[in-house]
Amino acid sequence: MSASSTPLALSGSRDLLARAAKVDATLAYSGYVLPRDRLVDGEYPVFAERASGAHVWDVDGNKYLDFILAYGTIILGHADPVVSAAVAEEIRDGFAITLRKRVQVELAELLTSVIPGAERVFLLKSGSDATSAAVRVSRAHTGRERVVRWGYNGWHDWCATRPGGVPAQAVSTFTYNDLASLEAEFEAHPGEIACLLMMPFEVEPPAPGFLQAAAELAHAHGALFVLDEMRSGFRMSLGGAQEKYGVTADLVTFSKAMANGYPISVLVGSERVMRTVGEVHIGSTFHVNGAEMAAALATITQLRDTPVLKHVEALGEQFLRGLDGQATASPVSAEAVGVPQMPFLRFTDPDEQALARARDAFYTETIRRGVLLHPNHHWYICGAMTEKDIATALEATAAGFRAAEAALGHG
Ligand SMILES: Cc1ncc(COP(=O)(O)O)c(C=O)c1O
């Protein structure tokens, strides 16, 4: 058994955070300063110096194997050289010109060729841009206002996760993988629902037939079926969850992995539904910029032409198998969950204090060993990782389990 690890030197992160707390509301009033949003208090870095491939270096010089990957925007690896070169070429020639650039058409052609059901695309910048556009198009298309949604869909009024500053919304949700709870929403609001908008899954995959039944239910009630593929898109397969689970939505939204970290998103759908885009207001100054489009073109081309997504899946399977073995062997209540491309370790002790003690001890150990895992959000695998990286991560999680066992007084 290896010796227990020592705390990381994090003074550079702490100094910058103290400066930020006086001037930067993004950090001072949300993000890292409020206990609510901290990972493991005082143990995680806040500021990065650089990132390359599967690794991140913080401002104190600590190196981490990165399983957060900018919340899933990185699929190939940080600073992928092919994507960087494509962006550099685009910006050398000017990328914010009012007039559209060729790359927009090339990207639209590529997107329609790889996404099931995508006859037309509308390019935007953020994930929230795209899901909000989907809601507006659905409302205009059906002449209805109400939305049923599931999962995290962004920060705009109709899907904000905290009530502050948000007027009443005609939006409700339901229990995932529970068709009866979805049916109840449609029955409670007959003829009022514009769309069912949902992530295809978050951690647990869909029960067999669940997505198909959800789509049928929406259609039976005259609503559009919209999939939010922000996390699954361009990660679990080239055609996303639609391809993986054999379901086709009326509208689908993508962002994150589609451009390996650059800010771009897209709303796609059939020509019949996407035509409604012409009747509504969706637009933002930066939507025309070509640099992120060049990044998306270079990213998706690599995903299409190389076995990188197979590699990501195989590494995720290796990670999940190892985690499952560790969780099964440990007296700590925890289970390996998620799809291979987005694995997670869920602590399950019904005693909340014991759960928090085990979780904090586990993640303190893994971060000290240089593995950047999120305690409250599923993780991501990227193409720059290797089997050796996964073995390294599993050594850290094994030590994490030992630390959690010690924190709970086992052995
Ligand atoms: C499933 C899903 N939908 C929508 C969003 C919103 O995207 P953005 O944060 O780019 O606005 C996110 C972001 O995490 C997401 O995970």
Short mmCIF file of C-alpha atoms and ligand atoms in Angstrom, two decimals:
data_model
loop_
_atom_site.label_atom_id
_atom_site.label_comp_id
_atom_site.label_asym_id
_atom_site.label_seq_id
_atom_site.Cartn_x
_atom_site.Cartn_y
_atom_site.Cartn_z
CA MET A 1 0.00 0.00 0.00
CA SER A 2 1.51 3.36 -1.01
CA ALA A 3 1.94 6.08 1.59
CA SER A 4 -0.92 8.52 1.94
CA SER A 5 -0.42 11.67 -0.05
CA THR A 6 0.43 15.15 1.15
CA PRO A 7 -1.59 18.33 0.44
CA LEU A 8 -0.88 20.09 -2.83
CA ALA A 9 0.85 23.47 -2.87
CA LEU A 10 -1.98 25.79 -3.97
CA SER A 11 -0.81 29.24 -2.83
CA GLY A 12 -0.82 30.64 -6.38
CA SER A 13 -4.49 29.69 -6.80
CA ARG A 14 -5.34 31.12 -3.37
CA ASP A 15 -3.57 34.45 -4.09
CA LEU A 16 -5.41 34.89 -7.40
CA LEU A 17 -8.71 33.96 -5.79
CA ALA A 18 -8.21 36.59 -3.08
CA ARG A 19 -7.58 39.22 -5.78
CA ALA A 20 -10.57 38.01 -7.84
CA ALA A 21 -12.89 38.13 -4.83
CA LYS A 22 -12.49 41.96 -4.77
CA VAL A 23 -13.27 42.59 -8.44
CA ASP A 24 -14.64 39.59 -10.29
CA ALA A 25 -18.31 38.79 -9.63
CA THR A 26 -18.09 35.54 -11.57
CA LEU A 27 -15.66 34.28 -8.94
CA ALA A 28 -16.73 36.38 -5.95
CA TYR A 29 -20.44 35.59 -5.80
CA SER A 30 -20.63 32.25 -7.52
CA GLY A 31 -18.13 29.71 -8.70
CA TYR A 32 -15.31 28.99 -6.32
CA VAL A 33 -15.72 31.34 -3.37
CA LEU A 34 -19.10 30.18 -2.10
CA PRO A 35 -18.89 26.84 -0.26
CA ARG A 36 -21.82 25.66 -2.39
CA ASP A 37 -19.63 25.46 -5.47
CA ARG A 38 -16.33 24.31 -4.04
CA LEU A 39 -15.18 20.84 -4.92
CA VAL A 40 -13.28 19.60 -1.86
CA ASP A 41 -12.66 22.67 0.26
CA GLY A 42 -9.06 23.86 -0.02
CA GLU A 43 -7.87 20.78 -1.90
CA TYR A 44 -8.63 21.59 -5.55
CA PRO A 45 -6.77 24.08 -7.75
CA VAL A 46 -8.72 27.05 -9.12
CA PHE A 47 -6.41 28.62 -11.73
CA ALA A 48 -4.71 26.82 -14.59
CA GLU A 49 -1.52 27.88 -16.34
CA ARG A 50 -1.93 25.66 -19.39
CA ALA A 51 -3.29 22.38 -20.71
CA SER A 52 -2.14 19.93 -23.34
CA GLY A 53 -3.53 16.55 -24.39
CA ALA A 54 -5.02 14.84 -21.33
CA HIS A 55 -3.21 17.05 -18.81
CA VAL A 56 -3.67 20.38 -17.05
CA TRP A 57 -1.02 22.36 -15.12
CA ASP A 58 -2.18 24.76 -12.42
CA VAL A 59 -0.56 28.11 -11.55
CA ASP A 60 1.42 26.40 -8.77
CA GLY A 61 3.00 23.97 -11.23
CA ASN A 62 0.93 20.91 -10.20
CA LYS A 63 0.10 18.58 -13.08
CA TYR A 64 -3.23 16.74 -13.33
CA LEU A 65 -4.73 14.04 -15.50
CA ASP A 66 -7.96 15.81 -16.46
CA PHE A 67 -11.31 14.00 -16.28
CA ILE A 68 -13.40 17.18 -16.12
CA LEU A 69 -12.23 18.35 -19.56
CA ALA A 70 -13.92 21.76 -19.42
CA TYR A 71 -17.22 20.03 -18.64
CA GLY A 72 -17.00 17.87 -21.72
CA THR A 73 -15.96 20.39 -24.35
CA ILE A 74 -12.62 18.65 -24.85
CA ILE A 75 -13.00 15.40 -26.82
CA LEU A 76 -9.71 15.10 -28.74
CA GLY A 77 -7.45 16.50 -26.01
CA HIS A 78 -6.48 19.97 -24.84
CA ALA A 79 -4.91 22.25 -27.46
CA ASP A 80 -5.28 19.65 -30.21
CA PRO A 81 -2.69 20.68 -32.85
CA VAL A 82 -4.94 20.08 -35.88
CA VAL A 83 -7.76 22.16 -34.40
CA SER A 84 -5.34 24.87 -33.28
CA ALA A 85 -3.86 25.06 -36.80
CA ALA A 86 -7.32 25.34 -38.39
CA VAL A 87 -8.27 28.15 -36.01
CA ALA A 88 -4.95 29.94 -36.53
CA GLU A 89 -5.48 29.88 -40.30
CA GLU A 90 -9.01 31.24 -39.93
CA ILE A 91 -8.01 34.10 -37.63
CA ARG A 92 -4.98 35.02 -39.74
CA ASP A 93 -7.41 35.92 -42.52
CA GLY A 94 -9.86 37.76 -40.24
CA PHE A 95 -12.77 35.92 -38.75
CA ALA A 96 -15.26 38.65 -37.74
CA ILE A 97 -16.15 40.29 -41.03
CA THR A 98 -19.97 40.69 -41.14
CA LEU A 99 -19.91 38.83 -44.46
CA ARG A 100 -20.17 35.11 -43.97
CA LYS A 101 -17.13 32.93 -44.46
CA ARG A 102 -16.86 29.79 -46.58
CA VAL A 103 -16.25 27.70 -43.46
CA GLN A 104 -19.89 28.21 -42.39
CA VAL A 105 -21.22 26.38 -45.44
CA GLU A 106 -18.57 23.68 -45.18
CA LEU A 107 -19.51 23.11 -41.54
CA ALA A 108 -23.24 23.03 -42.28
CA GLU A 109 -22.62 20.44 -45.01
CA LEU A 110 -20.54 18.32 -42.63
CA LEU A 111 -23.10 18.55 -39.81
CA THR A 112 -25.99 17.51 -42.04
CA SER A 113 -23.92 14.56 -43.29
CA VAL A 114 -23.15 13.13 -39.83
CA ILE A 115 -26.16 13.97 -37.60
CA PRO A 116 -29.24 11.76 -38.06
CA GLY A 117 -32.27 13.77 -39.19
CA ALA A 118 -30.31 17.01 -39.62
CA GLU A 119 -31.56 18.52 -42.87
CA ARG A 120 -30.90 22.12 -41.78
CA VAL A 121 -28.58 23.62 -39.17
CA PHE A 122 -28.54 26.95 -37.33
CA LEU A 123 -25.17 27.89 -35.83
CA LEU A 124 -24.98 29.74 -32.52
CA LYS A 125 -22.39 30.14 -29.80
CA SER A 126 -23.37 28.56 -26.46
CA GLY A 127 -25.37 25.55 -25.39
CA SER A 128 -27.95 27.80 -23.73
CA ASP A 129 -28.23 29.69 -27.05
CA ALA A 130 -29.14 26.46 -28.81
CA THR A 131 -31.61 25.06 -26.28
CA SER A 132 -33.33 28.46 -26.01
CA ALA A 133 -33.54 28.63 -29.80
CA ALA A 134 -35.09 25.14 -29.79
CA VAL A 135 -37.75 26.29 -27.34
CA ARG A 136 -38.53 29.40 -29.36
CA VAL A 137 -38.78 27.45 -32.61
CA SER A 138 -41.01 24.85 -30.92
CA ARG A 139 -43.30 27.52 -29.53
CA ALA A 140 -43.60 29.28 -32.89
CA HIS A 141 -44.04 26.00 -34.76
CA THR A 142 -46.86 24.71 -32.54
CA GLY A 143 -48.42 28.02 -31.47
CA ARG A 144 -48.16 26.79 -27.84
CA GLU A 145 -46.22 28.11 -24.86
CA ARG A 146 -45.71 25.32 -22.33
CA VAL A 147 -42.47 23.28 -22.20
CA VAL A 148 -41.74 19.96 -20.52
CA ARG A 149 -38.04 19.56 -19.99
CA TRP A 150 -35.60 17.23 -18.29
CA GLY A 151 -31.94 17.52 -17.23
CA TYR A 152 -29.65 20.52 -17.23
CA ASN A 153 -30.53 22.62 -20.28
CA GLY A 154 -28.74 25.95 -19.63
CA TRP A 155 -29.20 29.17 -17.70
CA HIS A 156 -31.96 31.11 -19.46
CA ASP A 157 -35.28 31.91 -17.77
CA TRP A 158 -37.15 28.81 -18.93
CA CYS A 159 -34.53 26.41 -17.51
CA ALA A 160 -32.63 28.29 -14.76
CA THR A 161 -31.79 25.99 -11.86
CA ARG A 162 -32.15 28.70 -9.19
CA PRO A 163 -35.30 30.80 -8.85
CA GLY A 164 -33.62 34.18 -8.23
CA GLY A 165 -34.47 36.78 -10.88
CA VAL A 166 -36.67 34.43 -12.90
CA PRO A 167 -40.35 35.26 -13.54
CA ALA A 168 -42.92 32.45 -13.50
CA GLN A 169 -42.44 30.03 -16.38
CA ALA A 170 -44.82 27.66 -18.15
CA VAL A 171 -42.25 24.90 -17.76
CA SER A 172 -42.34 21.63 -15.86
CA THR A 173 -40.27 18.49 -15.58
CA PHE A 174 -40.73 14.76 -14.97
CA THR A 175 -38.90 11.73 -13.60
CA TYR A 176 -36.35 10.24 -15.97
CA ASN A 177 -37.03 6.71 -17.28
CA ASP A 178 -40.55 6.93 -15.83
CA LEU A 179 -43.04 7.13 -18.70
CA ALA A 180 -46.02 7.48 -16.36
CA SER A 181 -44.60 10.69 -14.89
CA LEU A 182 -44.13 12.09 -18.40
CA GLU A 183 -47.64 11.03 -19.39
CA ALA A 184 -48.98 12.86 -16.33
CA GLU A 185 -47.41 16.12 -17.57
CA PHE A 186 -49.08 15.82 -20.96
CA GLU A 187 -52.41 14.89 -19.38
CA ALA A 188 -52.23 17.83 -16.95
CA HIS A 189 -51.84 20.31 -19.84
CA PRO A 190 -53.77 19.01 -22.86
CA GLY A 191 -53.06 20.91 -26.07
CA GLU A 192 -50.66 23.32 -24.32
CA ILE A 193 -47.22 21.73 -24.63
CA ALA A 194 -44.99 23.04 -27.41
CA CYS A 195 -42.16 20.60 -26.87
CA LEU A 196 -40.64 17.89 -24.77
CA LEU A 197 -36.98 18.94 -24.50
CA MET A 198 -34.63 16.57 -22.71
CA MET A 199 -31.11 15.29 -22.40
CA PRO A 200 -31.10 11.71 -23.71
CA PHE A 201 -29.61 10.70 -20.33
CA GLU A 202 -27.37 12.17 -17.68
CA VAL A 203 -25.73 9.30 -15.80
CA GLU A 204 -28.07 6.28 -16.07
CA PRO A 205 -28.62 5.38 -19.73
CA PRO A 206 -32.19 5.33 -21.06
CA ALA A 207 -34.27 2.21 -20.32
CA PRO A 208 -34.81 0.23 -23.56
CA GLY A 209 -37.46 1.99 -25.64
CA PHE A 210 -37.80 4.94 -23.24
CA LEU A 211 -36.63 7.64 -25.68
CA GLN A 212 -38.79 6.21 -28.47
CA ALA A 213 -41.84 6.13 -26.16
CA ALA A 214 -41.14 9.71 -25.03
CA ALA A 215 -40.98 10.87 -28.66
CA GLU A 216 -44.23 9.05 -29.50
CA LEU A 217 -45.96 10.55 -26.50
CA ALA A 218 -44.88 14.06 -27.45
CA HIS A 219 -46.07 13.56 -31.01
CA ALA A 220 -49.38 12.04 -29.89
CA HIS A 221 -50.00 15.26 -27.97
CA GLY A 222 -49.00 17.52 -30.87
CA ALA A 223 -45.68 18.55 -29.29
CA LEU A 224 -42.19 18.48 -30.79
CA PHE A 225 -39.58 16.08 -29.41
CA VAL A 226 -36.26 17.89 -28.81
CA LEU A 227 -33.05 16.20 -27.69
CA ASP A 228 -30.40 18.21 -25.87
CA GLU A 229 -27.22 16.42 -26.96
CA MET A 230 -24.80 18.92 -25.45
CA ARG A 231 -22.92 16.21 -23.53
CA SER A 232 -23.63 13.08 -25.59
CA GLY A 233 -23.09 14.74 -28.99
CA PHE A 234 -19.75 14.13 -30.70
CA ARG A 235 -18.66 12.03 -27.71
CA MET A 236 -20.69 8.82 -27.45
CA SER A 237 -20.78 8.38 -31.23
CA LEU A 238 -20.47 10.57 -34.33
CA GLY A 239 -24.27 10.69 -34.63
CA GLY A 240 -24.71 11.15 -30.87
CA ALA A 241 -27.38 9.55 -28.70
CA GLN A 242 -29.81 9.55 -31.64
CA GLU A 243 -27.52 7.12 -33.47
CA LYS A 244 -26.63 5.12 -30.35
CA TYR A 245 -30.22 4.61 -29.18
CA GLY A 246 -31.97 4.59 -32.58
CA VAL A 247 -34.26 7.56 -32.04
CA THR A 248 -34.76 10.64 -34.21
CA ALA A 249 -35.86 13.95 -32.72
CA ASP A 250 -37.60 16.86 -34.44
CA LEU A 251 -34.91 19.22 -33.19
CA VAL A 252 -31.51 18.47 -31.64
CA THR A 253 -29.01 20.77 -29.95
CA PHE A 254 -25.23 20.29 -29.80
CA SER A 255 -22.23 22.23 -28.46
CA LYS A 256 -19.35 21.22 -26.13
CA ALA A 257 -17.32 18.48 -27.89
CA MET A 258 -18.29 19.63 -31.40
CA ALA A 259 -15.40 22.13 -31.50
CA ASN A 260 -13.02 20.69 -28.89
CA GLY A 261 -13.42 23.66 -26.54
CA TYR A 262 -14.26 26.57 -28.86
CA PRO A 263 -17.56 28.36 -28.22
CA ILE A 264 -20.02 27.19 -30.81
CA SER A 265 -23.37 25.41 -30.73
CA VAL A 266 -25.92 24.27 -33.27
CA LEU A 267 -29.63 23.64 -33.55
CA VAL A 268 -30.49 21.02 -36.16
CA GLY A 269 -33.68 19.46 -37.45
CA SER A 270 -35.83 18.53 -40.39
CA GLU A 271 -36.41 21.11 -43.10
CA ARG A 272 -40.12 21.16 -42.18
CA VAL A 273 -39.46 22.25 -38.58
CA MET A 274 -36.31 24.31 -39.17
CA ARG A 275 -38.18 26.50 -41.66
CA THR A 276 -39.79 28.10 -38.59
CA VAL A 277 -36.41 29.71 -37.82
CA GLY A 278 -37.43 32.32 -40.41
CA GLU A 279 -40.42 33.39 -38.28
CA VAL A 280 -38.62 33.99 -34.99
CA HIS A 281 -35.87 36.19 -33.56
CA ILE A 282 -32.68 34.23 -33.01
CA GLY A 283 -29.44 36.10 -33.57
CA SER A 284 -26.35 37.46 -31.90
CA THR A 285 -23.46 39.56 -33.17
CA PHE A 286 -20.89 36.81 -32.71
CA HIS A 287 -22.91 34.07 -34.38
CA VAL A 288 -21.20 34.79 -37.72
CA ASN A 289 -17.61 34.48 -36.48
CA GLY A 290 -15.62 31.89 -38.37
CA ALA A 291 -12.87 30.87 -35.93
CA GLU A 292 -15.10 28.55 -33.88
CA MET A 293 -16.59 27.18 -37.10
CA ALA A 294 -13.10 26.26 -38.28
CA ALA A 295 -12.52 24.55 -34.93
CA ALA A 296 -15.76 22.57 -35.30
CA LEU A 297 -14.91 21.57 -38.87
CA ALA A 298 -11.45 20.34 -37.84
CA THR A 299 -12.80 18.54 -34.75
CA ILE A 300 -15.70 16.74 -36.41
CA THR A 301 -13.57 15.77 -39.41
CA GLN A 302 -11.13 14.05 -37.04
CA LEU A 303 -13.98 12.35 -35.17
CA ARG A 304 -15.33 11.09 -38.50
CA ASP A 305 -12.05 10.02 -40.10
CA THR A 306 -10.15 8.45 -37.19
CA PRO A 307 -11.05 5.78 -34.61
CA VAL A 308 -10.86 8.31 -31.76
CA LEU A 309 -14.42 7.79 -30.51
CA LYS A 310 -13.88 4.00 -30.38
CA HIS A 311 -10.71 4.67 -28.39
CA VAL A 312 -12.64 6.93 -25.97
CA GLU A 313 -15.29 4.24 -25.50
CA ALA A 314 -12.70 1.50 -24.88
CA LEU A 315 -10.86 3.64 -22.31
CA GLY A 316 -14.15 4.44 -20.59
CA GLU A 317 -14.97 0.73 -20.41
CA GLN A 318 -11.54 0.04 -18.89
CA PHE A 319 -12.13 2.79 -16.31
CA LEU A 320 -15.65 1.65 -15.43
CA ARG A 321 -14.54 -2.00 -15.09
CA GLY A 322 -11.72 -1.04 -12.75
CA LEU A 323 -13.91 1.28 -10.68
CA ASP A 324 -16.62 -1.32 -10.44
CA GLY A 325 -14.12 -3.89 -9.11
CA GLN A 326 -12.82 -1.40 -6.54
CA ALA A 327 -16.30 -0.36 -5.43
CA THR A 328 -17.45 -3.97 -5.12
CA ALA A 329 -14.41 -4.94 -3.07
CA SER A 330 -14.62 -1.94 -0.74
CA PRO A 331 -16.82 -1.71 2.37
CA VAL A 332 -17.52 1.93 1.37
CA SER A 333 -21.02 2.29 -0.16
CA ALA A 334 -20.31 3.36 -3.73
CA GLU A 335 -21.07 2.23 -7.27
CA ALA A 336 -19.51 2.79 -10.68
CA VAL A 337 -22.18 4.29 -12.94
CA GLY A 338 -22.62 6.04 -16.28
CA VAL A 339 -21.82 5.29 -19.90
CA PRO A 340 -18.16 4.55 -20.73
CA GLN A 341 -17.54 7.97 -22.31
CA MET A 342 -18.91 9.66 -19.16
CA PRO A 343 -18.20 7.44 -16.16
CA PHE A 344 -18.83 8.36 -12.53
CA LEU A 345 -18.46 6.98 -9.03
CA ARG A 346 -21.58 7.46 -6.96
CA PHE A 347 -21.36 7.31 -3.17
CA THR A 348 -24.55 5.77 -1.86
CA ASP A 349 -24.38 5.68 1.95
CA PRO A 350 -27.87 6.56 3.26
CA ASP A 351 -26.20 8.36 6.17
CA GLU A 352 -25.45 11.77 4.58
CA GLN A 353 -22.62 12.61 6.96
CA ALA A 354 -20.89 9.29 6.36
CA LEU A 355 -21.37 9.78 2.62
CA ALA A 356 -19.79 13.25 2.74
CA ARG A 357 -16.86 11.97 4.83
CA ALA A 358 -16.18 9.12 2.42
CA ARG A 359 -16.57 11.30 -0.66
CA ASP A 360 -14.33 14.09 0.63
CA ALA A 361 -11.64 11.62 1.70
CA PHE A 362 -11.79 9.88 -1.69
CA TYR A 363 -11.51 13.09 -3.74
CA THR A 364 -8.87 14.60 -1.45
CA GLU A 365 -6.73 11.56 -2.14
CA THR A 366 -7.32 11.49 -5.91
CA ILE A 367 -6.61 15.19 -6.42
CA ARG A 368 -3.46 14.98 -4.30
CA ARG A 369 -2.35 12.17 -6.59
CA GLY A 370 -2.83 14.41 -9.60
CA VAL A 371 -6.12 13.09 -10.97
CA LEU A 372 -8.72 15.79 -11.62
CA LEU A 373 -12.10 14.16 -10.96
CA HIS A 374 -15.32 16.02 -10.22
CA PRO A 375 -17.02 14.99 -6.95
CA ASN A 376 -20.54 16.09 -7.98
CA HIS A 377 -20.68 15.73 -11.75
CA HIS A 378 -19.96 12.80 -14.05
CA TRP A 379 -16.51 12.67 -15.59
CA TYR A 380 -15.41 12.67 -19.23
CA ILE A 381 -12.86 10.67 -21.25
CA CYS A 382 -10.92 12.21 -24.15
CA GLY A 383 -9.00 10.85 -27.13
CA ALA A 384 -5.59 12.00 -25.87
CA MET A 385 -5.82 9.61 -22.92
CA THR A 386 -4.06 6.25 -23.02
CA GLU A 387 -4.60 2.89 -21.34
CA LYS A 388 -1.69 3.84 -19.08
CA ASP A 389 -3.51 7.04 -18.06
CA ILE A 390 -6.56 5.00 -17.09
CA ALA A 391 -4.33 2.64 -15.09
CA THR A 392 -2.84 5.71 -13.35
CA ALA A 393 -6.32 7.00 -12.59
CA LEU A 394 -7.33 3.60 -11.20
CA GLU A 395 -4.29 3.58 -8.89
CA ALA A 396 -5.48 6.95 -7.59
CA THR A 397 -9.08 5.78 -7.15
CA ALA A 398 -7.83 2.65 -5.32
CA ALA A 399 -5.96 4.97 -2.93
CA GLY A 400 -9.14 7.08 -2.77
CA PHE A 401 -11.10 4.06 -1.61
CA ARG A 402 -8.48 3.30 1.06
CA ALA A 403 -8.71 6.92 2.27
CA ALA A 404 -12.52 6.71 2.33
CA GLU A 405 -12.35 3.45 4.28
CA ALA A 406 -10.00 5.05 6.81
CA ALA A 407 -12.31 8.10 7.11
CA LEU A 408 -15.19 5.75 7.95
CA GLY A 409 -13.09 3.77 10.45
CA HIS A 410 -12.94 0.56 8.39
CA GLY A 411 -9.87 -1.65 8.79
C1 LIG B 1 -27.04 19.05 -21.41
C2 LIG B 1 -26.70 20.51 -21.40
N1 LIG B 1 -27.53 21.37 -22.02
C3 LIG B 1 -27.27 22.68 -22.06
C4 LIG B 1 -26.15 23.22 -21.47
C5 LIG B 1 -25.89 24.68 -21.53
O1 LIG B 1 -24.75 24.95 -22.29
P1 LIG B 1 -23.90 26.28 -22.03
O2 LIG B 1 -23.32 26.14 -20.64
O3 LIG B 1 -22.85 26.25 -23.10
O4 LIG B 1 -24.82 27.45 -22.15
C6 LIG B 1 -25.25 22.36 -20.82
C7 LIG B 1 -24.05 22.87 -20.16
O5 LIG B 1 -23.42 22.24 -19.36
C8 LIG B 1 -25.54 20.96 -20.77
O6 LIG B 1 -24.73 20.09 -20.15
#
